């Protein structure tokens, strides 16, 4: 019999544990047909993993802030929700969809980062008695922008959809890694260094080898920069070492192959960095950079004109001090 190297032995053991975990879970998971799931606005991408896909739009009255992806993961005894959309109304719709999938209690609401389209639906889950979970820097980030987030949301979606919307900070903080048990199903949460924001959190579901990246992963929708361009590029090199069967982006389709999914994001960020560095070296102004840097990426992304100028401004501000 051929010898198994330590690396292969480790990998085989991990895959074995995944198989055992999933085999034990399957009889306990909800049985929802794809047609039923689509009817309530979610898709089951792996056993017990349901994804709601947000619209590729700016927040407005018609979409009620429903512009980012949200996830429901069902264990044998409890449920975790990853991100809750951009208003109380949108969060309530998500909560109602989950109640049609499973009667198990929602034990955790996990926010991947601070942006309002991912956190303003939290209030719809207060009555569930769940624990809110996030990066250890998330509370400070939310409080720093609380007033502007709420004012902008009310203005954009209108009073009816906004009613009940509030900032709900995490009560369980992740400083490094944290495992959450849903009953026979473990989610591993990891706090990441400054990249998309300074409070990015990733989640890994061992049972299905699914990687949830929040807005560290965009697809179709242009990436938005609110942290560190250099940090994000460096972090991608770390993230791509993670082994996963599939990834779920913060904006994009319900599931993507990993690590290929993040290659367009890496390309966009590197083009942005190269162009801005050259303009700084050539003593161009920030206004000139906004007008020209990264324009080769225009045809690759939705909402490019709406978000790219701010990305250039953030990049220029960061890189001019290198």
GROMACS .gro file of C-alpha atoms in nm:
model
  322
    1UNK     CA    1   0.000   0.000   0.000
    2UNK     CA    2   0.132   0.345  -0.091
    3UNK     CA    3   0.228   0.571   0.195
    4UNK     CA    4   0.018   0.879   0.262
    5UNK     CA    5   0.222   1.193   0.316
    6UNK     CA    6   0.147   1.403   0.628
    7UNK     CA    7  -0.016   1.669   0.409
    8UNK     CA    8  -0.237   1.415   0.231
    9UNK     CA    9  -0.322   1.251   0.560
   10UNK     CA   10  -0.429   1.584   0.702
   11UNK     CA   11  -0.634   1.667   0.398
   12UNK     CA   12  -0.795   1.324   0.397
   13UNK     CA   13  -0.885   1.353   0.764
   14UNK     CA   14  -1.046   1.693   0.704
   15UNK     CA   15  -1.247   1.562   0.413
   16UNK     CA   16  -1.345   1.255   0.617
   17UNK     CA   17  -1.474   1.476   0.900
   18UNK     CA   18  -1.666   1.685   0.649
   19UNK     CA   19  -1.830   1.374   0.510
   20UNK     CA   20  -1.924   1.242   0.853
   21UNK     CA   21  -2.061   1.581   0.958
   22UNK     CA   22  -2.272   1.618   0.646
   23UNK     CA   23  -2.399   1.260   0.661
   24UNK     CA   24  -2.517   1.318   1.019
   25UNK     CA   25  -2.675   1.651   0.929
   26UNK     CA   26  -2.864   1.557   0.615
   27UNK     CA   27  -3.157   1.377   0.785
   28UNK     CA   28  -3.204   1.677   1.015
   29UNK     CA   29  -3.202   1.950   0.751
   30UNK     CA   30  -3.516   2.108   0.603
   31UNK     CA   31  -3.647   1.965   0.279
   32UNK     CA   32  -3.712   2.260   0.051
   33UNK     CA   33  -3.749   2.219  -0.325
   34UNK     CA   34  -3.571   2.463  -0.554
   35UNK     CA   35  -3.912   2.587  -0.672
   36UNK     CA   36  -4.022   2.654  -0.313
   37UNK     CA   37  -3.694   2.825  -0.233
   38UNK     CA   38  -3.713   3.049  -0.538
   39UNK     CA   39  -4.069   3.143  -0.450
   40UNK     CA   40  -3.956   3.287  -0.117
   41UNK     CA   41  -3.649   3.452  -0.268
   42UNK     CA   42  -3.365   3.219  -0.175
   43UNK     CA   43  -3.165   2.942  -0.341
   44UNK     CA   44  -3.019   2.637  -0.164
   45UNK     CA   45  -2.660   2.620  -0.286
   46UNK     CA   46  -2.549   2.333  -0.059
   47UNK     CA   47  -2.727   2.123   0.203
   48UNK     CA   48  -2.880   2.361   0.454
   49UNK     CA   49  -2.720   2.672   0.299
   50UNK     CA   50  -2.968   2.921   0.152
   51UNK     CA   51  -2.868   3.244  -0.025
   52UNK     CA   52  -3.077   3.549  -0.108
   53UNK     CA   53  -2.923   3.753  -0.391
   54UNK     CA   54  -2.946   4.131  -0.369
   55UNK     CA   55  -3.005   4.354  -0.670
   56UNK     CA   56  -2.723   4.531  -0.857
   57UNK     CA   57  -2.862   4.877  -0.783
   58UNK     CA   58  -2.812   5.180  -0.566
   59UNK     CA   59  -3.044   5.189  -0.266
   60UNK     CA   60  -3.386   5.328  -0.361
   61UNK     CA   61  -3.753   5.315  -0.263
   62UNK     CA   62  -3.829   5.027  -0.496
   63UNK     CA   63  -3.559   4.789  -0.367
   64UNK     CA   64  -3.587   4.905  -0.001
   65UNK     CA   65  -3.213   4.856   0.046
   66UNK     CA   66  -3.220   4.499  -0.085
   67UNK     CA   67  -2.889   4.525  -0.274
   68UNK     CA   68  -2.658   4.276  -0.100
   69UNK     CA   69  -2.654   3.901  -0.052
   70UNK     CA   70  -2.785   3.741   0.267
   71UNK     CA   71  -2.741   3.384   0.386
   72UNK     CA   72  -2.926   3.137   0.609
   73UNK     CA   73  -2.737   2.830   0.738
   74UNK     CA   74  -2.935   2.558   0.913
   75UNK     CA   75  -2.784   2.320   1.167
   76UNK     CA   76  -2.948   2.035   1.357
   77UNK     CA   77  -3.058   2.262   1.642
   78UNK     CA   78  -3.022   2.625   1.529
   79UNK     CA   79  -2.981   2.872   1.244
   80UNK     CA   80  -2.725   3.139   1.161
   81UNK     CA   81  -2.795   3.435   0.935
   82UNK     CA   82  -2.513   3.615   0.754
   83UNK     CA   83  -2.602   3.980   0.682
   84UNK     CA   84  -2.957   4.113   0.688
   85UNK     CA   85  -2.991   4.360   0.396
   86UNK     CA   86  -3.038   4.736   0.405
   87UNK     CA   87  -3.357   4.818   0.596
   88UNK     CA   88  -3.599   4.684   0.853
   89UNK     CA   89  -3.845   4.605   0.573
   90UNK     CA   90  -3.588   4.405   0.376
   91UNK     CA   91  -3.470   4.230   0.691
   92UNK     CA   92  -3.825   4.139   0.782
   93UNK     CA   93  -3.879   3.984   0.438
   94UNK     CA   94  -3.562   3.779   0.489
   95UNK     CA   95  -3.680   3.671   0.835
   96UNK     CA   96  -4.014   3.561   0.692
   97UNK     CA   97  -3.842   3.362   0.418
   98UNK     CA   98  -3.628   3.182   0.677
   99UNK     CA   99  -3.937   3.095   0.881
  100UNK     CA  100  -4.073   2.914   0.575
  101UNK     CA  101  -3.752   2.714   0.542
  102UNK     CA  102  -3.716   2.598   0.902
  103UNK     CA  103  -3.874   2.624   1.246
  104UNK     CA  104  -3.537   2.600   1.418
  105UNK     CA  105  -3.443   2.911   1.621
  106UNK     CA  106  -3.213   3.176   1.479
  107UNK     CA  107  -2.925   3.167   1.725
  108UNK     CA  108  -2.681   3.403   1.551
  109UNK     CA  109  -2.693   3.699   1.314
  110UNK     CA  110  -2.344   3.751   1.173
  111UNK     CA  111  -2.249   4.079   1.006
  112UNK     CA  112  -1.957   4.060   0.765
  113UNK     CA  113  -1.879   4.433   0.795
  114UNK     CA  114  -2.030   4.773   0.873
  115UNK     CA  115  -2.190   4.886   0.547
  116UNK     CA  116  -2.559   4.971   0.580
  117UNK     CA  117  -2.679   4.744   0.299
  118UNK     CA  118  -2.555   4.451   0.511
  119UNK     CA  119  -2.656   4.556   0.865
  120UNK     CA  120  -2.968   4.775   0.862
  121UNK     CA  121  -3.198   4.472   0.851
  122UNK     CA  122  -3.065   4.355   1.190
  123UNK     CA  123  -3.355   4.506   1.382
  124UNK     CA  124  -3.595   4.262   1.216
  125UNK     CA  125  -3.419   3.982   1.409
  126UNK     CA  126  -3.425   4.141   1.756
  127UNK     CA  127  -3.735   3.954   1.861
  128UNK     CA  128  -3.573   3.622   1.769
  129UNK     CA  129  -3.359   3.649   2.081
  130UNK     CA  130  -3.045   3.577   1.882
  131UNK     CA  131  -2.691   3.696   1.939
  132UNK     CA  132  -2.541   3.948   1.699
  133UNK     CA  133  -2.185   3.868   1.593
  134UNK     CA  134  -1.917   4.077   1.423
  135UNK     CA  135  -1.554   4.186   1.395
  136UNK     CA  136  -1.420   4.345   1.713
  137UNK     CA  137  -1.389   4.679   1.530
  138UNK     CA  138  -1.746   4.671   1.403
  139UNK     CA  139  -1.915   4.850   1.698
  140UNK     CA  140  -1.688   5.155   1.673
  141UNK     CA  141  -1.730   5.169   1.296
  142UNK     CA  142  -2.109   5.153   1.322
  143UNK     CA  143  -2.132   5.421   1.590
  144UNK     CA  144  -1.898   5.651   1.397
  145UNK     CA  145  -2.139   5.652   1.100
  146UNK     CA  146  -2.465   5.580   1.276
  147UNK     CA  147  -2.633   5.914   1.208
  148UNK     CA  148  -2.531   5.935   0.843
  149UNK     CA  149  -2.625   5.573   0.772
  150UNK     CA  150  -2.972   5.616   0.918
  151UNK     CA  151  -3.036   5.956   0.759
  152UNK     CA  152  -2.924   5.839   0.415
  153UNK     CA  153  -3.131   5.522   0.438
  154UNK     CA  154  -3.446   5.711   0.533
  155UNK     CA  155  -3.396   5.955   0.247
  156UNK     CA  156  -3.333   5.686  -0.012
  157UNK     CA  157  -3.594   5.424   0.078
  158UNK     CA  158  -3.868   5.640   0.228
  159UNK     CA  159  -4.036   5.642   0.568
  160UNK     CA  160  -4.246   5.328   0.517
  161UNK     CA  161  -3.959   5.090   0.441
  162UNK     CA  162  -3.733   5.270   0.690
  163UNK     CA  163  -3.975   5.236   0.984
  164UNK     CA  164  -3.816   5.019   1.252
  165UNK     CA  165  -3.465   5.047   1.107
  166UNK     CA  166  -3.191   5.098   1.364
  167UNK     CA  167  -2.826   5.022   1.425
  168UNK     CA  168  -2.784   4.694   1.612
  169UNK     CA  169  -2.417   4.642   1.706
  170UNK     CA  170  -2.268   4.299   1.769
  171UNK     CA  171  -2.275   4.159   2.121
  172UNK     CA  172  -2.034   3.876   2.040
  173UNK     CA  173  -1.703   4.005   1.902
  174UNK     CA  174  -1.444   3.822   1.694
  175UNK     CA  175  -1.086   3.930   1.760
  176UNK     CA  176  -0.914   3.643   1.579
  177UNK     CA  177  -1.119   3.327   1.515
  178UNK     CA  178  -1.442   3.202   1.666
  179UNK     CA  179  -1.634   2.877   1.615
  180UNK     CA  180  -2.014   2.881   1.631
  181UNK     CA  181  -2.203   2.554   1.681
  182UNK     CA  182  -2.543   2.521   1.512
  183UNK     CA  183  -2.582   2.163   1.628
  184UNK     CA  184  -2.363   1.919   1.438
  185UNK     CA  185  -2.247   2.204   1.216
  186UNK     CA  186  -1.958   2.438   1.298
  187UNK     CA  187  -1.902   2.777   1.141
  188UNK     CA  188  -1.553   2.924   1.173
  189UNK     CA  189  -1.543   3.303   1.180
  190UNK     CA  190  -1.221   3.493   1.120
  191UNK     CA  191  -1.152   3.864   1.172
  192UNK     CA  192  -0.948   4.000   0.883
  193UNK     CA  193  -0.704   4.294   0.872
  194UNK     CA  194  -0.808   4.618   0.705
  195UNK     CA  195  -0.906   4.559   0.342
  196UNK     CA  196  -1.254   4.638   0.206
  197UNK     CA  197  -1.314   4.799   0.549
  198UNK     CA  198  -1.132   4.780   0.882
  199UNK     CA  199  -1.390   4.531   1.013
  200UNK     CA  200  -1.418   4.253   0.753
  201UNK     CA  201  -1.519   3.908   0.874
  202UNK     CA  202  -1.519   3.579   0.682
  203UNK     CA  203  -1.715   3.263   0.764
  204UNK     CA  204  -1.638   2.903   0.669
  205UNK     CA  205  -1.887   2.616   0.684
  206UNK     CA  206  -1.692   2.293   0.729
  207UNK     CA  207  -1.989   2.067   0.653
  208UNK     CA  208  -2.019   2.191   0.293
  209UNK     CA  209  -1.678   2.356   0.242
  210UNK     CA  210  -1.848   2.688   0.168
  211UNK     CA  211  -1.661   3.018   0.215
  212UNK     CA  212  -1.861   3.334   0.289
  213UNK     CA  213  -1.656   3.648   0.221
  214UNK     CA  214  -1.897   3.938   0.248
  215UNK     CA  215  -1.768   4.232   0.046
  216UNK     CA  216  -1.415   4.101   0.027
  217UNK     CA  217  -1.563   3.929  -0.279
  218UNK     CA  218  -1.762   4.115  -0.543
  219UNK     CA  219  -1.884   3.978  -0.876
  220UNK     CA  220  -2.041   4.187  -1.156
  221UNK     CA  221  -2.096   4.473  -0.907
  222UNK     CA  222  -1.780   4.688  -0.900
  223UNK     CA  223  -1.580   4.649  -0.575
  224UNK     CA  224  -1.604   4.939  -0.334
  225UNK     CA  225  -1.305   5.054  -0.129
  226UNK     CA  226  -1.355   5.181   0.225
  227UNK     CA  227  -1.047   5.046   0.399
  228UNK     CA  228  -0.704   4.990   0.244
  229UNK     CA  229  -0.624   4.918  -0.120
  230UNK     CA  230  -0.285   4.771  -0.030
  231UNK     CA  231  -0.438   4.575   0.254
  232UNK     CA  232  -0.707   4.427   0.030
  233UNK     CA  233  -0.460   4.321  -0.238
  234UNK     CA  234  -0.237   4.161   0.026
  235UNK     CA  235  -0.531   3.986   0.191
  236UNK     CA  236  -0.641   3.830  -0.138
  237UNK     CA  237  -0.312   3.642  -0.142
  238UNK     CA  238  -0.402   3.498   0.199
  239UNK     CA  239  -0.765   3.424   0.115
  240UNK     CA  240  -0.678   3.229  -0.198
  241UNK     CA  241  -0.484   2.981   0.016
  242UNK     CA  242  -0.810   2.882   0.185
  243UNK     CA  243  -0.947   2.555   0.051
  244UNK     CA  244  -1.319   2.567  -0.030
  245UNK     CA  245  -1.557   2.406  -0.278
  246UNK     CA  246  -1.749   2.729  -0.333
  247UNK     CA  247  -1.764   3.093  -0.228
  248UNK     CA  248  -2.054   3.331  -0.163
  249UNK     CA  249  -1.988   3.699  -0.244
  250UNK     CA  250  -2.137   4.000  -0.071
  251UNK     CA  251  -2.256   4.120  -0.412
  252UNK     CA  252  -2.289   3.881  -0.703
  253UNK     CA  253  -2.438   3.539  -0.779
  254UNK     CA  254  -2.548   3.299  -0.506
  255UNK     CA  255  -2.239   3.080  -0.544
  256UNK     CA  256  -1.905   3.089  -0.725
  257UNK     CA  257  -1.606   2.855  -0.769
  258UNK     CA  258  -1.318   2.925  -0.532
  259UNK     CA  259  -1.053   3.068  -0.563
  260UNK     CA  260  -1.120   3.170  -0.925
  261UNK     CA  261  -1.408   3.389  -0.806
  262UNK     CA  262  -1.180   3.655  -0.662
  263UNK     CA  263  -0.945   3.690  -0.959
  264UNK     CA  264  -1.147   3.974  -1.124
  265UNK     CA  265  -1.147   4.165  -0.794
  266UNK     CA  266  -0.771   4.124  -0.766
  267UNK     CA  267  -0.726   4.244  -1.124
  268UNK     CA  268  -0.943   4.551  -1.067
  269UNK     CA  269  -0.761   4.648  -0.747
  270UNK     CA  270  -0.417   4.601  -0.903
  271UNK     CA  271  -0.512   4.808  -1.209
  272UNK     CA  272  -0.638   5.079  -0.976
  273UNK     CA  273  -0.316   5.071  -0.772
  274UNK     CA  274  -0.091   5.075  -1.080
  275UNK     CA  275  -0.274   5.364  -1.246
  276UNK     CA  276  -0.294   5.576  -0.932
  277UNK     CA  277   0.071   5.519  -0.842
  278UNK     CA  278   0.175   5.629  -1.191
  279UNK     CA  279  -0.035   5.946  -1.167
  280UNK     CA  280   0.112   6.029  -0.829
  281UNK     CA  281   0.461   5.973  -0.968
  282UNK     CA  282   0.376   6.200  -1.263
  283UNK     CA  283   0.253   6.468  -1.018
  284UNK     CA  284  -0.105   6.455  -1.141
  285UNK     CA  285  -0.386   6.586  -0.922
  286UNK     CA  286  -0.648   6.375  -0.752
  287UNK     CA  287  -0.906   6.522  -0.990
  288UNK     CA  288  -0.703   6.405  -1.289
  289UNK     CA  289  -0.672   6.061  -1.133
  290UNK     CA  290  -1.050   6.036  -1.080
  291UNK     CA  291  -1.105   6.118  -1.446
  292UNK     CA  292  -0.866   5.859  -1.589
  293UNK     CA  293  -0.732   5.598  -1.343
  294UNK     CA  294  -0.875   5.250  -1.380
  295UNK     CA  295  -1.088   5.334  -1.682
  296UNK     CA  296  -0.975   5.016  -1.859
  297UNK     CA  297  -1.199   4.829  -1.613
  298UNK     CA  298  -1.516   5.021  -1.703
  299UNK     CA  299  -1.672   4.751  -1.920
  300UNK     CA  300  -1.619   4.477  -1.663
  301UNK     CA  301  -1.845   4.598  -1.383
  302UNK     CA  302  -2.197   4.717  -1.306
  303UNK     CA  303  -2.232   5.050  -1.121
  304UNK     CA  304  -1.883   5.151  -1.229
  305UNK     CA  305  -1.960   5.521  -1.268
  306UNK     CA  306  -2.143   5.529  -0.936
  307UNK     CA  307  -1.862   5.380  -0.724
  308UNK     CA  308  -1.532   5.386  -0.912
  309UNK     CA  309  -1.461   5.762  -0.865
  310UNK     CA  310  -1.477   5.717  -0.487
  311UNK     CA  311  -1.243   5.418  -0.513
  312UNK     CA  312  -0.990   5.631  -0.702
  313UNK     CA  313  -1.015   5.905  -0.442
  314UNK     CA  314  -0.959   5.657  -0.158
  315UNK     CA  315  -0.670   5.493  -0.343
  316UNK     CA  316  -0.502   5.826  -0.419
  317UNK     CA  317  -0.535   5.940  -0.059
  318UNK     CA  318  -0.376   5.617   0.064
  319UNK     CA  319  -0.101   5.577  -0.195
  320UNK     CA  320   0.027   5.935  -0.202
  321UNK     CA  321   0.180   5.870   0.141
  322UNK     CA  322   0.376   5.560   0.039
   0.00000   0.00000   0.00000
